[in-house]
Amino acid sequence: FLNFAISIGIALLLAATWLRWREPRPALAIALCTFGAPILFACHLMGLVFLGTLLAGDELSKLYRNRSFPFWTAAIGRGAVLLLVGVIPSILYAFSALGQLGGDAEFLPAGQKLRQLATTFVNYNWTLDMTAASVAIAVPVIGVIMKLGKLPTPSAISIALLLILFLGAPFAWKGTYGLDTRFAIMFGFMLFAGFVPARWPVWLSRVSTGVVLLVFIARMALLTYAWTAHRSDLDDLRRVLAPVQPGQAVYVVEAGLSEAPSYWAGNPGWRLLSNGVRTDEHIGALALIERRAYWPFLFDNPSQQPIKTLEPYQTLATRVGSLPTAAQAAVADVCGFDYALVTGADAVPDLPAARFQLLTRSGFAALYKIVRCAQGSNDPPVPR
């Protein structure tokens, strides 16, 4: 999500000020990071964790270089500085709803966990993605082996810390998912931020630059095509949402991957990332954003977002649970909703006419008026 991506950039900028001014102007470096840490906390908690690993890498490297100085004195002093940077975020965490949640950690199997390392490079074509990953990893690794570059000690320590955190982190914890995935993404950023090339032979510089540019251009071309083609889905969705009025409730349905496997295998490519993750699961939010209708998948976790869903909408959201497939929607209790919006409608058959009246269909999307809200019931939708 954008707030996580922004937090990574802010963390790298704060770490750069720390590296530059920690020794010549320590008060300025400490003040900037102490001020920036609560901003990172508000932006994304994992960005704050990233900053912590970067600062810890620098402080540990300085401890290692200055081994002649009384170790414990130096360790306590530098540790106290890091604690100072984290004081305000720690207080905010303690008073937040997130700090009160219990442990509900979920770990992925080893094979799935290791595949998360590819997340940094996932786009829309697996072969191209793995080519990009190979180039991105090979350049710093070969550079270090052939002494054509180096990983400075602070970067090397930070990378090691990120790898340890990735291996030990759960996939889900405290209602948040993809925790270990985010460490994998940080690890990928450090391949670029942490490697310092030396003076390369002209031929090697040109070859490596050419390869990197070719991969980059190919990825951007594919991304541009996918996002341009995605506009047709948005047009379809906006067209079918036209009858929806502010205050009404829209039950959103997806075409499940298992419902039409041949369809999803190769068409359309812009609705799936190369690792099988769908790109259209949150697209129903346009019912809320553009039509001011209720959409039951708001990001309203009290421990993460400053949004509270009121009744009767909270009950509706709890009853819906996760995003249903078309097959699940056909037999679901949809009482309290006015419409059912099907995304990926060109991949699945119509919803049962006895309960869902088709109002409009346009390629990717279809909108149904709910005429019978429960299976086997003759009752219309329950008014809110």
Coordinates of C-alpha atoms in Angstrom, one line a residue:
F1 CA 0.0 0.0 0.0
L2 CA 1.1 3.6 -0.6
N3 CA 1.6 4.5 3.0
F4 CA 4.0 1.6 3.4
A5 CA 5.9 2.6 0.3
I6 CA 6.1 6.2 1.5
S7 CA 7.3 5.1 5.0
I8 CA 10.2 3.2 3.3
G9 CA 11.3 6.3 1.5
I10 CA 11.1 8.4 4.7
A11 CA 13.0 5.8 6.7
L12 CA 15.8 5.8 4.0
L13 CA 16.0 9.6 4.1
L14 CA 16.2 9.7 7.9
A15 CA 18.8 7.0 7.9
A16 CA 20.8 9.1 5.4
T17 CA 20.8 12.1 7.7
W18 CA 21.9 9.8 10.5
L19 CA 24.8 8.4 8.5
R20 CA 25.9 11.9 7.5
W21 CA 25.6 13.8 10.7
R22 CA 25.6 11.2 13.6
E23 CA 29.3 11.9 14.4
P24 CA 30.0 15.5 13.3
R25 CA 26.6 16.9 14.3
P26 CA 25.0 14.3 16.7
A27 CA 22.4 16.6 18.2
L28 CA 21.0 17.4 14.7
A29 CA 20.9 13.8 13.6
I30 CA 19.2 12.6 16.8
A31 CA 16.7 15.5 16.7
L32 CA 15.7 14.8 13.1
C33 CA 15.2 11.0 13.7
T34 CA 13.4 11.6 17.0
F35 CA 11.1 14.0 15.2
G36 CA 10.7 11.7 12.2
A37 CA 10.0 8.5 14.2
P38 CA 6.5 9.4 15.2
I39 CA 5.8 10.5 11.7
L40 CA 6.8 7.1 10.5
F41 CA 4.6 5.5 13.2
A42 CA 1.6 7.4 11.9
C43 CA 2.5 6.6 8.3
H44 CA 3.2 2.8 8.7
L45 CA 4.6 1.0 11.7
M46 CA 6.8 -1.2 9.5
G47 CA 8.6 1.9 8.2
L48 CA 9.5 2.6 11.8
V49 CA 10.9 -0.9 12.1
F50 CA 12.9 -0.4 8.9
L51 CA 14.4 2.8 10.4
G52 CA 15.3 1.0 13.5
T53 CA 17.2 -1.7 11.6
L54 CA 19.1 1.0 9.6
L55 CA 20.1 3.0 12.7
A56 CA 21.0 -0.2 14.6
G57 CA 23.2 -1.3 11.7
D58 CA 25.2 2.0 11.9
E59 CA 25.5 2.0 15.7
L60 CA 26.6 -1.6 15.8
S61 CA 29.2 -1.0 13.1
K62 CA 30.6 2.0 15.1
L63 CA 30.8 -0.2 18.2
Y64 CA 32.8 -2.8 16.2
R65 CA 35.2 -0.2 14.8
N66 CA 35.9 1.4 18.2
R67 CA 36.6 -1.8 20.1
S68 CA 39.5 -0.1 22.0
F69 CA 36.9 2.1 23.8
P70 CA 35.3 0.5 26.8
F71 CA 32.7 -1.6 25.1
W72 CA 29.9 -1.5 27.7
T73 CA 30.2 2.2 28.1
A74 CA 29.9 2.8 24.4
A75 CA 27.2 0.2 24.0
I76 CA 25.1 1.8 26.8
G77 CA 25.6 5.2 25.3
R78 CA 24.7 4.3 21.8
G79 CA 21.8 2.1 22.9
A80 CA 20.4 5.0 25.0
V81 CA 20.4 7.1 21.8
L82 CA 18.4 4.6 19.9
L83 CA 16.0 4.2 22.8
L84 CA 15.5 8.0 22.8
V85 CA 14.6 7.9 19.1
G86 CA 12.0 5.3 19.9
V87 CA 10.5 6.8 23.0
I88 CA 7.6 8.7 21.4
P89 CA 6.5 5.8 19.1
S90 CA 6.7 3.4 22.0
I91 CA 4.3 5.7 24.0
L92 CA 2.0 6.0 21.0
Y93 CA 2.0 2.2 20.6
A94 CA 1.3 1.6 24.3
F95 CA -1.8 3.8 24.1
S96 CA -3.0 2.5 20.7
A97 CA -5.5 -0.3 20.2
L98 CA -2.8 -2.2 18.4
G99 CA -0.8 -2.5 21.7
Q100 CA -3.8 -4.1 23.4
L101 CA -4.4 -6.9 20.9
G102 CA -3.3 -10.4 21.8
G103 CA -0.9 -12.7 19.9
D104 CA -2.5 -14.4 17.0
A105 CA 0.6 -15.1 15.0
E106 CA 0.3 -17.2 11.8
F107 CA 3.4 -18.6 10.1
L108 CA 3.6 -19.7 6.5
P109 CA 5.2 -23.1 5.5
A110 CA 8.9 -22.8 4.8
G111 CA 8.5 -23.0 1.0
Q112 CA 5.8 -20.3 0.9
K113 CA 7.8 -18.1 3.2
L114 CA 10.9 -18.3 1.0
R115 CA 8.8 -17.4 -2.0
Q116 CA 8.0 -14.1 -0.3
L117 CA 11.6 -13.0 -1.1
A118 CA 10.5 -12.6 -4.7
T119 CA 7.8 -10.1 -3.7
T120 CA 10.0 -7.1 -4.3
F121 CA 10.2 -8.0 -8.0
V122 CA 6.7 -9.2 -8.7
N123 CA 5.0 -7.6 -11.7
Y124 CA 2.8 -9.2 -14.4
N125 CA 5.2 -11.8 -16.0
W126 CA 7.0 -14.4 -13.9
T127 CA 9.9 -14.9 -16.3
L128 CA 10.5 -11.2 -16.5
D129 CA 10.2 -10.8 -12.8
M130 CA 12.7 -13.5 -12.1
T131 CA 15.1 -12.0 -14.7
A132 CA 14.8 -8.7 -12.8
A133 CA 15.4 -10.5 -9.5
S134 CA 18.5 -12.3 -10.9
V135 CA 20.0 -9.0 -12.2
A136 CA 19.3 -7.1 -9.0
I137 CA 20.9 -9.8 -6.9
A138 CA 23.7 -10.7 -9.2
V139 CA 25.1 -7.1 -9.6
P140 CA 25.9 -6.6 -5.9
V141 CA 26.9 -10.2 -5.2
I142 CA 29.3 -10.4 -8.2
G143 CA 30.5 -6.9 -7.4
V144 CA 31.4 -8.0 -3.8
I145 CA 33.0 -11.3 -4.9
M146 CA 35.1 -9.7 -7.6
K147 CA 36.0 -6.7 -5.4
L148 CA 34.2 -4.4 -7.8
G149 CA 32.2 -2.9 -4.9
K150 CA 31.3 -3.4 -1.3
L151 CA 28.6 -3.5 1.3
P152 CA 29.7 -1.1 4.0
T153 CA 29.5 -2.5 7.5
P154 CA 26.3 -0.5 8.5
S155 CA 24.5 -1.8 5.4
A156 CA 25.8 -5.4 5.8
I157 CA 24.6 -5.4 9.4
S158 CA 21.2 -3.9 8.5
I159 CA 20.7 -6.5 5.8
A160 CA 21.6 -9.3 8.2
L161 CA 19.1 -7.9 10.7
L162 CA 16.4 -7.7 8.1
L163 CA 17.1 -11.3 7.0
I164 CA 16.8 -12.5 10.6
L165 CA 13.6 -10.6 11.1
F166 CA 12.2 -12.0 7.9
L167 CA 12.9 -15.6 8.9
G168 CA 11.5 -15.1 12.4
A169 CA 8.5 -12.9 11.6
P170 CA 5.0 -14.4 11.2
F171 CA 2.9 -13.8 8.1
A172 CA 0.0 -12.5 10.2
W173 CA -0.1 -10.9 13.7
K174 CA -2.4 -8.6 15.5
G175 CA -4.8 -8.5 12.6
T176 CA -2.2 -7.4 10.1
Y177 CA -1.1 -9.6 7.2
G178 CA 2.1 -9.8 5.2
L179 CA 4.5 -8.9 8.0
D180 CA 7.3 -11.1 6.7
T181 CA 6.5 -10.0 3.2
R182 CA 7.4 -6.4 4.2
F183 CA 10.7 -7.5 5.5
A184 CA 11.4 -9.1 2.2
I185 CA 10.6 -5.8 0.4
M186 CA 13.0 -3.9 2.8
F187 CA 15.6 -6.5 2.1
G188 CA 15.2 -5.8 -1.7
F189 CA 15.5 -2.1 -1.1
M190 CA 18.8 -2.6 0.7
L191 CA 20.3 -4.5 -2.3
F192 CA 20.3 -1.1 -4.0
A193 CA 20.7 1.3 -1.0
G194 CA 23.4 -0.8 0.6
F195 CA 25.7 -1.6 -2.3
V196 CA 28.5 0.8 -3.2
P197 CA 30.2 0.1 -6.6
A198 CA 33.9 0.7 -7.1
R199 CA 35.4 2.0 -10.4
W200 CA 34.4 -0.6 -12.9
P201 CA 36.0 -1.3 -16.3
V202 CA 34.3 0.6 -19.0
W203 CA 33.1 -2.5 -20.7
L204 CA 31.6 -3.9 -17.5
S205 CA 29.9 -0.6 -16.7
R206 CA 28.3 -0.4 -20.1
V207 CA 27.2 -4.1 -20.2
S208 CA 25.6 -3.9 -16.7
T209 CA 24.0 -0.5 -17.4
G210 CA 22.6 -1.9 -20.6
V211 CA 21.2 -5.0 -19.0
V212 CA 19.6 -3.1 -16.1
L213 CA 18.1 -0.5 -18.5
L214 CA 16.7 -3.2 -20.8
V215 CA 15.0 -5.0 -17.8
F216 CA 13.7 -1.8 -16.4
I217 CA 12.3 -0.7 -19.8
A218 CA 10.7 -4.1 -20.3
R219 CA 9.1 -4.0 -16.8
M220 CA 7.8 -0.4 -17.3
A221 CA 6.4 -1.2 -20.7
L222 CA 4.5 -4.2 -19.3
L223 CA 3.3 -2.2 -16.3
T224 CA 2.1 0.6 -18.7
Y225 CA 0.2 -1.9 -20.8
A226 CA -1.4 -3.5 -17.8
W227 CA -2.5 -0.3 -16.2
T228 CA -3.7 1.1 -19.5
A229 CA -5.8 -2.0 -20.2
H230 CA -7.1 -1.9 -16.6
R231 CA -8.9 1.3 -17.5
S232 CA -11.5 -0.8 -19.4
D233 CA -12.4 -2.5 -16.2
L234 CA -12.8 0.8 -14.4
D235 CA -15.0 2.1 -17.2
D236 CA -17.1 -1.0 -17.0
L237 CA -17.4 -0.7 -13.2
R238 CA -18.4 3.0 -13.3
R239 CA -21.0 2.3 -16.0
V240 CA -22.8 -0.4 -14.0
L241 CA -22.6 1.6 -10.7
A242 CA -24.6 4.4 -12.3
P243 CA -28.0 3.4 -10.7
V244 CA -26.5 3.3 -7.1
Q245 CA -27.6 6.1 -4.9
P246 CA -25.8 7.6 -1.8
G247 CA -26.7 5.7 1.3
Q248 CA -27.5 2.4 -0.4
A249 CA -25.5 -0.7 0.4
V250 CA -23.6 -2.7 -2.2
Y251 CA -22.8 -6.4 -1.7
V252 CA -19.6 -7.0 -3.7
V253 CA -18.8 -10.4 -5.3
E254 CA -15.7 -11.6 -7.0
A255 CA -15.2 -14.2 -9.7
G256 CA -13.2 -16.8 -7.8
L257 CA -10.0 -18.2 -9.3
S258 CA -11.3 -21.7 -8.9
E259 CA -14.6 -20.9 -10.6
A260 CA -13.0 -20.3 -14.0
P261 CA -9.5 -21.6 -14.0
S262 CA -9.0 -21.5 -17.7
Y263 CA -10.2 -17.9 -17.8
W264 CA -7.7 -16.8 -15.1
A265 CA -4.8 -18.8 -16.6
G266 CA -4.1 -16.3 -19.3
N267 CA -6.9 -13.7 -19.7
P268 CA -6.9 -10.9 -18.8
G269 CA -3.3 -10.5 -17.7
W270 CA -3.8 -7.2 -15.9
R271 CA -6.1 -8.7 -13.2
L272 CA -3.4 -11.0 -11.8
L273 CA 0.2 -10.5 -10.7
S274 CA 2.7 -13.1 -11.7
N275 CA 2.5 -14.7 -8.3
G276 CA -1.3 -15.2 -8.5
V277 CA -2.3 -12.2 -6.4
R278 CA -5.4 -10.5 -7.7
T279 CA -5.2 -6.7 -8.5
D280 CA -9.0 -6.1 -8.4
E281 CA -10.1 -7.2 -5.0
H282 CA -10.5 -3.7 -3.6
I283 CA -12.0 -2.2 -6.8
G284 CA -15.5 -2.3 -5.3
A285 CA -14.4 0.6 -3.0
L286 CA -15.4 2.8 -5.9
A287 CA -19.0 2.2 -4.9
L288 CA -18.2 4.1 -1.7
I289 CA -15.7 6.6 -3.1
E290 CA -17.7 7.7 -6.2
R291 CA -21.3 6.8 -5.4
R292 CA -21.3 7.3 -1.6
A293 CA -22.8 3.9 -1.1
Y294 CA -21.8 1.4 1.6
W295 CA -19.2 -1.2 0.8
P296 CA -18.6 -3.9 3.4
F297 CA -14.8 -4.1 3.2
L298 CA -13.8 -0.8 4.7
F299 CA -10.3 -0.7 6.2
D300 CA -11.8 0.1 9.6
N301 CA -9.7 -2.0 12.0
P302 CA -9.7 0.0 15.2
S303 CA -6.0 -0.9 15.9
Q304 CA -4.9 0.4 12.5
Q305 CA -7.3 3.0 11.0
P306 CA -9.0 6.0 12.5
I307 CA -12.5 4.9 11.2
K308 CA -15.4 3.5 13.1
T309 CA -18.2 1.7 11.3
L310 CA -21.6 2.4 12.8
E311 CA -24.6 0.1 13.0
P312 CA -26.3 -1.4 11.1
Y313 CA -23.3 -1.4 8.8
Q314 CA -20.9 -3.1 11.2
T315 CA -23.3 -6.0 11.5
L316 CA -23.5 -6.2 7.7
A317 CA -19.7 -6.3 7.4
T318 CA -19.4 -8.9 10.1
R319 CA -21.9 -11.1 8.4
V320 CA -20.3 -10.8 5.0
G321 CA -16.8 -11.6 6.4
S322 CA -14.3 -12.0 3.5
L323 CA -15.0 -11.1 -0.1
P324 CA -17.4 -13.8 -1.4
T325 CA -17.2 -15.6 -4.8
A326 CA -20.1 -15.7 -7.2
A327 CA -20.9 -19.3 -6.1
Q328 CA -20.9 -18.3 -2.4
A329 CA -23.1 -15.2 -3.1
A330 CA -25.7 -17.3 -4.9
V331 CA -26.7 -18.9 -1.5
A332 CA -25.6 -16.2 0.9
D333 CA -27.7 -14.1 3.3
V334 CA -27.6 -10.7 1.7
C335 CA -30.4 -9.1 3.8
G336 CA -29.7 -5.4 4.4
F337 CA -28.1 -4.8 1.0
D338 CA -29.7 -3.1 -2.0
Y339 CA -27.5 -4.4 -4.8
A340 CA -24.9 -7.1 -5.6
L341 CA -21.9 -6.0 -7.6
V342 CA -20.1 -8.8 -9.4
T343 CA -16.5 -8.0 -10.5
G344 CA -14.9 -10.3 -13.0
A345 CA -18.5 -10.9 -14.3
D346 CA -17.2 -11.9 -17.7
A347 CA -15.7 -15.0 -16.0
V348 CA -18.8 -16.4 -14.3
P349 CA -22.5 -17.2 -15.0
D350 CA -25.3 -14.9 -13.9
L351 CA -26.4 -14.9 -10.2
P352 CA -29.7 -16.8 -9.6
A353 CA -32.6 -14.8 -11.2
A354 CA -35.0 -15.8 -8.3
R355 CA -33.0 -13.7 -5.9
F356 CA -30.9 -11.3 -8.0
Q357 CA -32.4 -9.2 -10.8
L358 CA -29.8 -8.2 -13.4
L359 CA -29.9 -4.4 -13.9
T360 CA -26.9 -3.7 -16.1
R361 CA -23.8 -5.6 -17.3
S362 CA -20.7 -4.3 -19.0
G363 CA -17.8 -6.6 -19.6
F364 CA -15.9 -6.8 -16.3
A365 CA -18.8 -5.8 -14.0
A366 CA -22.5 -6.6 -13.5
L367 CA -25.0 -5.0 -11.1
Y368 CA -27.9 -6.9 -9.7
K369 CA -30.9 -5.6 -7.6
I370 CA -31.5 -7.9 -4.7
V371 CA -35.1 -9.1 -4.7
R372 CA -34.9 -12.0 -2.2
C373 CA -32.3 -11.6 0.5
A374 CA -32.1 -15.1 1.9
Q375 CA -32.1 -18.6 0.4
G376 CA -35.6 -20.0 0.3
S377 CA -37.1 -16.7 1.5
N378 CA -39.9 -14.7 -0.1
D379 CA -38.9 -11.6 1.8
P380 CA -37.4 -8.5 0.1
P381 CA -34.2 -7.0 1.5
V382 CA -34.5 -5.7 5.1
P383 CA -34.5 -1.9 5.1
R384 CA -31.9 -0.2 7.1

